[in-house]
PDB file of C-alpha atoms in Angstrom:
ATOM      1  CA  MET A 124      16.529 -59.054 -65.429  1.00  0.00           C
ATOM      2  CA  GLU A 125      17.615 -58.066 -61.943  1.00  0.00           C
ATOM      3  CA  GLY A 126      21.313 -58.686 -61.337  1.00  0.00           C
ATOM      4  CA  LYS A 127      22.145 -58.898 -65.053  1.00  0.00           C
ATOM      5  CA  VAL A 128      25.552 -57.570 -66.090  1.00  0.00           C
ATOM      6  CA  TYR A 129      25.729 -56.054 -69.554  1.00  0.00           C
ATOM      7  CA  LEU A 130      28.818 -56.391 -71.731  1.00  0.00           C
ATOM      8  CA  GLY A 131      29.967 -54.349 -74.717  1.00  0.00           C
ATOM      9  CA  GLY A 132      28.722 -54.526 -78.284  1.00  0.00           C
ATOM     10  CA  GLU A 133      25.004 -55.006 -78.783  1.00  0.00           C
ATOM     11  CA  ASP A 134      24.315 -54.758 -75.030  1.00  0.00           C
ATOM     12  CA  TYR A 135      25.575 -51.168 -75.115  1.00  0.00           C
ATOM     13  CA  GLU A 136      23.523 -50.326 -78.145  1.00  0.00           C
ATOM     14  CA  ARG A 137      20.335 -51.708 -76.607  1.00  0.00           C
ATOM     15  CA  GLU A 138      20.717 -50.812 -72.937  1.00  0.00           C
ATOM     16  CA  PHE A 139      22.964 -47.764 -72.492  1.00  0.00           C
ATOM     17  CA  SER A 140      21.153 -44.567 -71.446  1.00  0.00           C
ATOM     18  CA  PRO A 141      23.146 -41.383 -72.174  1.00  0.00           C
ATOM     19  CA  LYS A 142      20.972 -39.287 -69.852  1.00  0.00           C
ATOM     20  CA  ASP A 143      21.445 -41.663 -66.895  1.00  0.00           C
ATOM     21  CA  TYR A 144      25.187 -41.754 -67.563  1.00  0.00           C
ATOM     22  CA  LEU A 145      25.498 -37.963 -67.707  1.00  0.00           C
ATOM     23  CA  THR A 146      23.419 -37.445 -64.577  1.00  0.00           C
ATOM     24  CA  THR A 147      25.500 -39.933 -62.588  1.00  0.00           C
ATOM     25  CA  PHE A 148      29.016 -39.010 -63.660  1.00  0.00           C
ATOM     26  CA  TYR A 149      28.869 -35.376 -64.857  1.00  0.00           C
ATOM     27  CA  SER A 150      26.598 -33.515 -62.432  1.00  0.00           C
ATOM     28  CA  PHE A 151      29.546 -31.303 -61.615  1.00  0.00           C
ATOM     29  CA  ASP A 152      27.851 -28.897 -59.193  1.00  0.00           C
ATOM     30  CA  SER A 153      25.336 -31.189 -57.520  1.00  0.00           C
ATOM     31  CA  GLY A 154      26.743 -34.695 -57.946  1.00  0.00           C
ATOM     32  CA  ALA A 155      28.973 -36.840 -55.733  1.00  0.00           C
ATOM     33  CA  VAL A 156      32.407 -35.544 -54.764  1.00  0.00           C
ATOM     34  CA  ALA A 157      34.282 -38.543 -56.193  1.00  0.00           C
ATOM     35  CA  GLU A 158      32.779 -38.082 -59.666  1.00  0.00           C
ATOM     36  CA  ARG A 159      33.591 -34.366 -59.588  1.00  0.00           C
ATOM     37  CA  GLU A 160      37.202 -35.123 -58.641  1.00  0.00           C
ATOM     38  CA  VAL A 161      37.534 -37.528 -61.572  1.00  0.00           C
ATOM     39  CA  VAL A 162      36.393 -34.789 -63.965  1.00  0.00           C
ATOM     40  CA  LYS A 163      38.855 -32.347 -62.389  1.00  0.00           C
ATOM     41  CA  PHE A 164      41.677 -34.870 -62.706  1.00  0.00           C
ATOM     42  CA  SER A 165      40.783 -35.430 -66.357  1.00  0.00           C
ATOM     43  CA  LEU A 166      40.692 -31.722 -67.201  1.00  0.00           C
ATOM     44  CA  GLN A 167      43.920 -30.959 -65.322  1.00  0.00           C
ATOM     45  CA  ASN A 168      45.766 -33.654 -67.269  1.00  0.00           C
ATOM     46  CA  LEU A 169      44.227 -32.557 -70.553  1.00  0.00           C
ATOM     47  CA  TYR A 170      45.306 -28.996 -69.802  1.00  0.00           C
ATOM     48  CA  GLN A 171      48.861 -30.184 -69.128  1.00  0.00           C
ATOM     49  CA  THR A 172      48.805 -32.144 -72.382  1.00  0.00           C
ATOM     50  CA  PHE A 173      47.242 -29.688 -74.801  1.00  0.00           C
ATOM     51  CA  SER A 174      47.421 -26.161 -73.410  1.00  0.00           C
ATOM     52  CA  ALA A 175      50.739 -26.462 -71.598  1.00  0.00           C
ATOM     53  CA  GLY A 176      52.324 -29.590 -73.061  1.00  0.00           C
ATOM     54  CA  GLY A 177      52.473 -28.605 -76.696  1.00  0.00           C
ATOM     55  CA  VAL A 178      50.434 -31.480 -78.150  1.00  0.00           C
ATOM     56  CA  GLY A 179      48.424 -30.091 -81.067  1.00  0.00           C
ATOM     57  CA  GLY A 180      48.081 -30.175 -84.812  1.00  0.00           C
ATOM     58  CA  ASP A 181      45.538 -30.474 -87.599  1.00  0.00           C
ATOM     59  CA  VAL A 182      43.335 -33.455 -86.729  1.00  0.00           C
ATOM     60  CA  LEU A 183      42.318 -35.082 -83.438  1.00  0.00           C
ATOM     61  CA  ILE A 184      40.162 -38.221 -83.429  1.00  0.00           C
ATOM     62  CA  ASP A 185      38.306 -38.859 -80.189  1.00  0.00           C
ATOM     63  CA  ILE A 186      37.519 -42.560 -79.806  1.00  0.00           C
ATOM     64  CA  GLY A 187      34.566 -43.432 -77.610  1.00  0.00           C
ATOM     65  CA  SER A 188      33.350 -39.883 -77.098  1.00  0.00           C
ATOM     66  CA  GLY A 189      30.149 -41.153 -75.526  1.00  0.00           C
ATOM     67  CA  PRO A 190      27.578 -38.391 -74.964  1.00  0.00           C
ATOM     68  CA  THR A 191      30.273 -36.087 -73.482  1.00  0.00           C
ATOM     69  CA  ILE A 192      32.222 -33.029 -74.627  1.00  0.00           C
ATOM     70  CA  TYR A 193      34.408 -32.255 -71.577  1.00  0.00           C
ATOM     71  CA  GLN A 194      37.359 -34.220 -72.988  1.00  0.00           C
ATOM     72  CA  LEU A 195      37.523 -31.883 -76.004  1.00  0.00           C
ATOM     73  CA  LEU A 196      37.407 -28.532 -74.216  1.00  0.00           C
ATOM     74  CA  LEU A 197      41.175 -28.047 -74.030  1.00  0.00           C
ATOM     75  CA  ALA A 198      41.937 -29.773 -77.333  1.00  0.00           C
ATOM     76  CA  CYS A 199      39.690 -27.498 -79.400  1.00  0.00           C
ATOM     77  CA  GLU A 200      42.154 -24.634 -78.860  1.00  0.00           C
ATOM     78  CA  VAL A 201      45.107 -26.486 -80.431  1.00  0.00           C
ATOM     79  CA  PHE A 202      43.576 -28.628 -83.215  1.00  0.00           C
ATOM     80  CA  ARG A 203      42.087 -27.398 -86.454  1.00  0.00           C
ATOM     81  CA  GLU A 204      39.593 -30.263 -86.663  1.00  0.00           C
ATOM     82  CA  ILE A 205      38.136 -32.749 -84.181  1.00  0.00           C
ATOM     83  CA  ILE A 206      36.383 -35.955 -85.243  1.00  0.00           C
ATOM     84  CA  ALA A 207      34.194 -37.401 -82.470  1.00  0.00           C
ATOM     85  CA  THR A 208      33.230 -41.080 -82.509  1.00  0.00           C
ATOM     86  CA  ASP A 209      31.217 -43.612 -80.525  1.00  0.00           C
ATOM     87  CA  TYR A 210      29.765 -47.096 -80.812  1.00  0.00           C
ATOM     88  CA  THR A 211      26.167 -46.369 -79.839  1.00  0.00           C
ATOM     89  CA  PRO A 212      23.758 -44.302 -81.957  1.00  0.00           C
ATOM     90  CA  GLN A 213      22.096 -42.847 -78.843  1.00  0.00           C
ATOM     91  CA  ASN A 214      25.403 -41.413 -77.616  1.00  0.00           C
ATOM     92  CA  LEU A 215      26.067 -39.881 -81.015  1.00  0.00           C
ATOM     93  CA  GLN A 216      22.561 -38.387 -81.023  1.00  0.00           C
ATOM     94  CA  GLU A 217      23.077 -36.892 -77.555  1.00  0.00           C
ATOM     95  CA  LEU A 218      26.413 -35.434 -78.647  1.00  0.00           C
ATOM     96  CA  GLN A 219      24.892 -33.961 -81.800  1.00  0.00           C
ATOM     97  CA  LYS A 220      22.124 -32.422 -79.730  1.00  0.00           C
ATOM     98  CA  TRP A 221      24.701 -30.362 -77.811  1.00  0.00           C
ATOM     99  CA  LEU A 222      26.741 -29.525 -80.887  1.00  0.00           C
ATOM    100  CA  LYS A 223      23.622 -28.211 -82.647  1.00  0.00           C
ATOM    101  CA  LYS A 224      22.298 -26.404 -79.531  1.00  0.00           C
ATOM    102  CA  GLU A 225      19.051 -28.339 -79.697  1.00  0.00           C
ATOM    103  CA  PRO A 226      16.413 -28.210 -76.936  1.00  0.00           C
ATOM    104  CA  GLY A 227      17.090 -30.661 -74.129  1.00  0.00           C
ATOM    105  CA  ALA A 228      20.844 -30.792 -74.710  1.00  0.00           C
ATOM    106  CA  TYR A 229      22.883 -31.480 -71.593  1.00  0.00           C
ATOM    107  CA  ASP A 230      24.134 -28.404 -69.737  1.00  0.00           C
ATOM    108  CA  TRP A 231      27.937 -28.532 -69.662  1.00  0.00           C
ATOM    109  CA  SER A 232      28.430 -24.914 -68.574  1.00  0.00           C
ATOM    110  CA  SER A 233      29.890 -25.645 -65.104  1.00  0.00           C
ATOM    111  CA  ILE A 234      32.487 -28.024 -66.509  1.00  0.00           C
ATOM    112  CA  VAL A 235      33.252 -25.654 -69.392  1.00  0.00           C
ATOM    113  CA  GLN A 236      33.811 -22.849 -66.857  1.00  0.00           C
ATOM    114  CA  HIS A 237      36.219 -25.059 -64.909  1.00  0.00           C
ATOM    115  CA  ALA A 238      38.181 -25.786 -68.084  1.00  0.00           C
ATOM    116  CA  CYS A 239      38.363 -22.070 -68.850  1.00  0.00           C
ATOM    117  CA  GLU A 240      39.532 -21.415 -65.295  1.00  0.00           C
ATOM    118  CA  LEU A 241      42.469 -23.755 -65.893  1.00  0.00           C
ATOM    119  CA  GLU A 242      43.332 -21.656 -68.935  1.00  0.00           C
ATOM    120  CA  GLY A 243      43.138 -18.482 -66.860  1.00  0.00           C
ATOM    121  CA  ASP A 244      39.786 -16.913 -67.788  1.00  0.00           C
ATOM    122  CA  ARG A 245      36.594 -18.514 -66.469  1.00  0.00           C
ATOM    123  CA  SER A 246      34.462 -15.813 -68.088  1.00  0.00           C
ATOM    124  CA  ARG A 247      35.136 -16.988 -71.651  1.00  0.00           C
ATOM    125  CA  TRP A 248      33.141 -20.202 -71.289  1.00  0.00           C
ATOM    126  CA  GLN A 249      30.554 -19.260 -73.906  1.00  0.00           C
ATOM    127  CA  GLU A 250      33.319 -18.453 -76.372  1.00  0.00           C
ATOM    128  CA  LYS A 251      34.825 -21.863 -75.527  1.00  0.00           C
ATOM    129  CA  GLU A 252      31.549 -23.648 -76.282  1.00  0.00           C
ATOM    130  CA  ALA A 253      31.272 -21.867 -79.618  1.00  0.00           C
ATOM    131  CA  LYS A 254      34.878 -22.744 -80.481  1.00  0.00           C
ATOM    132  CA  LEU A 255      34.293 -26.421 -79.727  1.00  0.00           C
ATOM    133  CA  ARG A 256      31.134 -26.517 -81.827  1.00  0.00           C
ATOM    134  CA  ARG A 257      33.098 -25.101 -84.775  1.00  0.00           C
ATOM    135  CA  THR A 258      36.020 -27.460 -84.312  1.00  0.00           C
ATOM    136  CA  VAL A 259      34.071 -30.738 -84.166  1.00  0.00           C
ATOM    137  CA  THR A 260      33.563 -31.301 -87.876  1.00  0.00           C
ATOM    138  CA  ARG A 261      32.295 -34.894 -87.884  1.00  0.00           C
ATOM    139  CA  VAL A 262      30.551 -37.346 -85.572  1.00  0.00           C
ATOM    140  CA  LEU A 263      31.129 -40.950 -86.650  1.00  0.00           C
ATOM    141  CA  ARG A 264      30.305 -44.491 -85.577  1.00  0.00           C
ATOM    142  CA  CYS A 265      33.276 -46.519 -84.312  1.00  0.00           C
ATOM    143  CA  ASP A 266      33.928 -50.067 -83.141  1.00  0.00           C
ATOM    144  CA  VAL A 267      37.408 -50.580 -81.704  1.00  0.00           C
ATOM    145  CA  THR A 268      37.034 -54.361 -81.928  1.00  0.00           C
ATOM    146  CA  LYS A 269      36.846 -54.171 -85.742  1.00  0.00           C
ATOM    147  CA  THR A 270      39.364 -53.323 -88.462  1.00  0.00           C
ATOM    148  CA  PRO A 271      39.207 -50.520 -89.425  1.00  0.00           C
ATOM    149  CA  PRO A 272      37.625 -49.082 -86.267  1.00  0.00           C
ATOM    150  CA  LEU A 273      35.857 -46.299 -88.169  1.00  0.00           C
ATOM    151  CA  GLY A 274      34.425 -48.633 -90.785  1.00  0.00           C
ATOM    152  CA  SER A 275      34.149 -47.198 -94.292  1.00  0.00           C
ATOM    153  CA  ALA A 276      34.512 -43.567 -93.168  1.00  0.00           C
ATOM    154  CA  GLN A 277      37.364 -41.807 -94.933  1.00  0.00           C
ATOM    155  CA  VAL A 278      39.437 -39.920 -92.372  1.00  0.00           C
ATOM    156  CA  PRO A 279      42.931 -38.440 -92.537  1.00  0.00           C
ATOM    157  CA  LEU A 280      45.667 -39.828 -90.339  1.00  0.00           C
ATOM    158  CA  ALA A 281      45.453 -37.961 -87.042  1.00  0.00           C
ATOM    159  CA  ASP A 282      47.983 -35.881 -85.180  1.00  0.00           C
ATOM    160  CA  CYS A 283      46.345 -37.174 -82.000  1.00  0.00           C
ATOM    161  CA  VAL A 284      44.033 -40.013 -81.023  1.00  0.00           C
ATOM    162  CA  LEU A 285      42.262 -39.337 -77.738  1.00  0.00           C
ATOM    163  CA  THR A 286      40.332 -41.957 -75.779  1.00  0.00           C
ATOM    164  CA  LEU A 287      39.133 -41.332 -72.235  1.00  0.00           C
ATOM    165  CA  LEU A 288      37.372 -43.880 -70.017  1.00  0.00           C
ATOM    166  CA  ALA A 289      36.198 -45.833 -73.053  1.00  0.00           C
ATOM    167  CA  MET A 290      38.519 -48.681 -73.982  1.00  0.00           C
ATOM    168  CA  GLU A 291      38.128 -50.594 -70.732  1.00  0.00           C
ATOM    169  CA  CYS A 292      34.359 -50.565 -71.265  1.00  0.00           C
ATOM    170  CA  ALA A 293      34.495 -51.498 -74.961  1.00  0.00           C
ATOM    171  CA  CYS A 294      36.872 -54.443 -74.535  1.00  0.00           C
ATOM    172  CA  PRO A 295      35.840 -57.602 -72.661  1.00  0.00           C
ATOM    173  CA  ASP A 296      39.379 -58.904 -72.087  1.00  0.00           C
ATOM    174  CA  VAL A 297      43.040 -57.887 -72.206  1.00  0.00           C
ATOM    175  CA  GLU A 298      43.741 -59.395 -75.636  1.00  0.00           C
ATOM    176  CA  THR A 299      40.862 -57.416 -77.167  1.00  0.00           C
ATOM    177  CA  TYR A 300      42.193 -54.284 -75.443  1.00  0.00           C
ATOM    178  CA  ARG A 301      45.695 -54.819 -76.806  1.00  0.00           C
ATOM    179  CA  ALA A 302      44.403 -55.389 -80.331  1.00  0.00           C
ATOM    180  CA  ALA A 303      42.179 -52.307 -80.082  1.00  0.00           C
ATOM    181  CA  LEU A 304      45.123 -50.097 -79.116  1.00  0.00           C
ATOM    182  CA  CYS A 305      46.979 -51.312 -82.197  1.00  0.00           C
ATOM    183  CA  ARG A 306      43.998 -50.260 -84.298  1.00  0.00           C
ATOM    184  CA  LEU A 307      44.003 -46.815 -82.683  1.00  0.00           C
ATOM    185  CA  ALA A 308      47.732 -46.433 -83.343  1.00  0.00           C
ATOM    186  CA  GLY A 309      46.930 -47.192 -86.965  1.00  0.00           C
ATOM    187  CA  LEU A 310      44.821 -44.005 -87.083  1.00  0.00           C
ATOM    188  CA  LEU A 311      47.866 -41.892 -86.165  1.00  0.00           C
ATOM    189  CA  LYS A 312      50.424 -40.159 -88.316  1.00  0.00           C
ATOM    190  CA  PRO A 313      54.010 -41.243 -87.639  1.00  0.00           C
ATOM    191  CA  GLY A 314      55.063 -39.139 -84.657  1.00  0.00           C
ATOM    192  CA  GLY A 315      51.445 -38.520 -83.647  1.00  0.00           C
ATOM    193  CA  HIS A 316      50.230 -38.720 -80.060  1.00  0.00           C
ATOM    194  CA  LEU A 317      48.003 -41.240 -78.319  1.00  0.00           C
ATOM    195  CA  VAL A 318      46.348 -39.785 -75.208  1.00  0.00           C
ATOM    196  CA  THR A 319      44.275 -42.016 -72.940  1.00  0.00           C
ATOM    197  CA  LEU A 320      42.675 -42.106 -69.505  1.00  0.00           C
ATOM    198  CA  VAL A 321      42.026 -45.585 -68.133  1.00  0.00           C
ATOM    199  CA  THR A 322      40.064 -46.775 -65.116  1.00  0.00           C
ATOM    200  CA  LEU A 323      42.420 -49.154 -63.325  1.00  0.00           C
ATOM    201  CA  ARG A 324      41.296 -52.450 -61.771  1.00  0.00           C
ATOM    202  CA  PHE A 325      37.859 -51.788 -63.219  1.00  0.00           C
ATOM    203  CA  GLN A 326      35.049 -54.266 -62.503  1.00  0.00           C
ATOM    204  CA  HIS A 327      31.767 -52.610 -63.433  1.00  0.00           C
ATOM    205  CA  TYR A 328      29.836 -49.347 -63.463  1.00  0.00           C
ATOM    206  CA  MET A 329      26.210 -48.353 -63.182  1.00  0.00           C
ATOM    207  CA  VAL A 330      24.149 -46.473 -65.749  1.00  0.00           C
ATOM    208  CA  GLY A 331      20.864 -45.886 -63.998  1.00  0.00           C
ATOM    209  CA  PRO A 332      19.779 -49.305 -62.684  1.00  0.00           C
ATOM    210  CA  LYS A 333      21.894 -51.218 -65.225  1.00  0.00           C
ATOM    211  CA  LYS A 334      25.334 -52.673 -64.564  1.00  0.00           C
ATOM    212  CA  PHE A 335      27.968 -52.714 -67.312  1.00  0.00           C
ATOM    213  CA  SER A 336      31.269 -54.558 -67.165  1.00  0.00           C
ATOM    214  CA  GLY A 337      34.585 -54.334 -68.995  1.00  0.00           C
ATOM    215  CA  VAL A 338      38.222 -55.324 -68.719  1.00  0.00           C
ATOM    216  CA  TYR A 339      40.317 -55.281 -65.524  1.00  0.00           C
ATOM    217  CA  LEU A 340      43.584 -53.422 -66.258  1.00  0.00           C
ATOM    218  CA  GLU A 341      46.715 -52.717 -64.273  1.00  0.00           C
ATOM    219  CA  LYS A 342      49.068 -49.802 -65.013  1.00  0.00           C
ATOM    220  CA  GLU A 343      51.723 -52.193 -66.347  1.00  0.00           C
ATOM    221  CA  THR A 344      49.215 -53.806 -68.719  1.00  0.00           C
ATOM    222  CA  VAL A 345      48.225 -50.421 -70.131  1.00  0.00           C
ATOM    223  CA  GLU A 346      51.833 -49.284 -70.656  1.00  0.00           C
ATOM    224  CA  LYS A 347      52.846 -52.577 -72.280  1.00  0.00           C
ATOM    225  CA  ALA A 348      49.855 -52.513 -74.638  1.00  0.00           C
ATOM    226  CA  ILE A 349      50.698 -48.953 -75.696  1.00  0.00           C
ATOM    227  CA  GLN A 350      54.336 -49.843 -76.297  1.00  0.00           C
ATOM    228  CA  ASP A 351      53.405 -52.955 -78.269  1.00  0.00           C
ATOM    229  CA  ALA A 352      51.154 -50.761 -80.430  1.00  0.00           C
ATOM    230  CA  GLY A 353      54.284 -48.901 -81.540  1.00  0.00           C
ATOM    231  CA  CYS A 354      54.056 -45.915 -79.196  1.00  0.00           C
ATOM    232  CA  GLN A 355      56.531 -44.594 -76.644  1.00  0.00           C
ATOM    233  CA  VAL A 356      55.063 -43.603 -73.284  1.00  0.00           C
ATOM    234  CA  LEU A 357      56.011 -39.968 -72.610  1.00  0.00           C
ATOM    235  CA  ARG A 358      53.992 -39.370 -69.455  1.00  0.00           C
ATOM    236  CA  CYS A 359      52.059 -41.682 -67.171  1.00  0.00           C
ATOM    237  CA  ASN A 360      50.139 -40.146 -64.280  1.00  0.00           C
ATOM    238  CA  CYS A 361      48.517 -42.801 -62.090  1.00  0.00           C
ATOM    239  CA  VAL A 362      46.559 -41.875 -58.960  1.00  0.00           C
ATOM    240  CA  SER A 363      44.506 -43.746 -56.389  1.00  0.00           C
ATOM    241  CA  LEU A 364      41.436 -41.639 -57.216  1.00  0.00           C
ATOM    242  CA  SER A 365      38.316 -43.768 -57.719  1.00  0.00           C
ATOM    243  CA  TYR A 366      34.596 -43.332 -58.312  1.00  0.00           C
ATOM    244  CA  SER A 367      31.860 -43.658 -55.712  1.00  0.00           C
ATOM    245  CA  PRO A 368      31.496 -47.421 -55.067  1.00  0.00           C
ATOM    246  CA  ALA A 369      27.757 -47.217 -55.687  1.00  0.00           C
ATOM    247  CA  TYR A 370      28.404 -46.052 -59.252  1.00  0.00           C
ATOM    248  CA  CYS A 371      31.652 -47.735 -60.296  1.00  0.00           C
ATOM    249  CA  VAL A 372      33.956 -50.361 -58.787  1.00  0.00           C
ATOM    250  CA  ASN A 373      37.557 -49.507 -59.621  1.00  0.00           C
ATOM    251  CA  ASP A 374      40.841 -48.743 -57.908  1.00  0.00           C
ATOM    252  CA  GLY A 375      42.738 -45.867 -59.463  1.00  0.00           C
ATOM    253  CA  LEU A 376      43.053 -43.902 -62.685  1.00  0.00           C
ATOM    254  CA  CYS A 377      45.893 -43.726 -65.193  1.00  0.00           C
ATOM    255  CA  PHE A 378      46.411 -40.869 -67.665  1.00  0.00           C
ATOM    256  CA  VAL A 379      48.946 -41.631 -70.396  1.00  0.00           C
ATOM    257  CA  VAL A 380      50.475 -39.541 -73.176  1.00  0.00           C
ATOM    258  CA  ALA A 381      52.366 -41.570 -75.764  1.00  0.00           C
ATOM    259  CA  ARG A 382      53.926 -40.902 -79.159  1.00  0.00           C
ATOM    260  CA  LYS A 383      53.878 -43.127 -82.197  1.00  0.00           C
ATOM    261  CA  SER A 384      57.284 -43.885 -83.618  1.00  0.00           C
ATOM    262  CA  PRO A 385      58.203 -41.328 -86.327  1.00  0.00           C
ATOM    263  CA  SER A 386      59.343 -44.204 -88.530  1.00  0.00           C
ATOM    264  CA  ALA A 387      56.170 -46.260 -88.139  1.00  0.00           C
TER     265      ALA A 387
END
């Protein structure tokens, strides 16, 4: 139906196209400048968090991985094991396709090279891809609106929960978002880190011809929700950077590193 706006849940499972999403937002060399700058901002902050900032450990759980791997490129150097998760089976299939080097897998080489450049050696991008494929040990279904978010899957408490550009799309309102963050904090070890990138003042985004909506968040709402989930905000980097209006209506991005109370 023309003009229809899709919400989370079953709408995502039925209507979301991983290939359209990747082509729009991750065509690093040939895509729109705004989308490329968002990826650069993400990788720079991930570099500062993992490679330079000392966040690492045994297990990282990535919530809402989607069909993407860029968010794990810096983390795979400092975690022994990464568990990737998403709500939609088609995203998990697309992710597995890359992990298994299957025909038709999305080409992430340009973004992988940029990540390696941040680390000081662009030429090791193939080694980086191999390292990530070894480090991602499981790909699981998740639903952040349910308790527990990973269903019946048995997973260890994580040293880090990572969620980039996912929660605002998975949650239809602020109360659902706040409750979801509490569930994510429950996946962390005491003293573990919660790392998130949020699209501020988000209204909707396009995946091919289809429009998907989510929750409108301000910086203060994000920080308060993280604190109420039992985590202390260590770093909050908010910028006015936004997507191309034709693809996503938002006003700003916010990258947050927080730490769960050691006594929690």
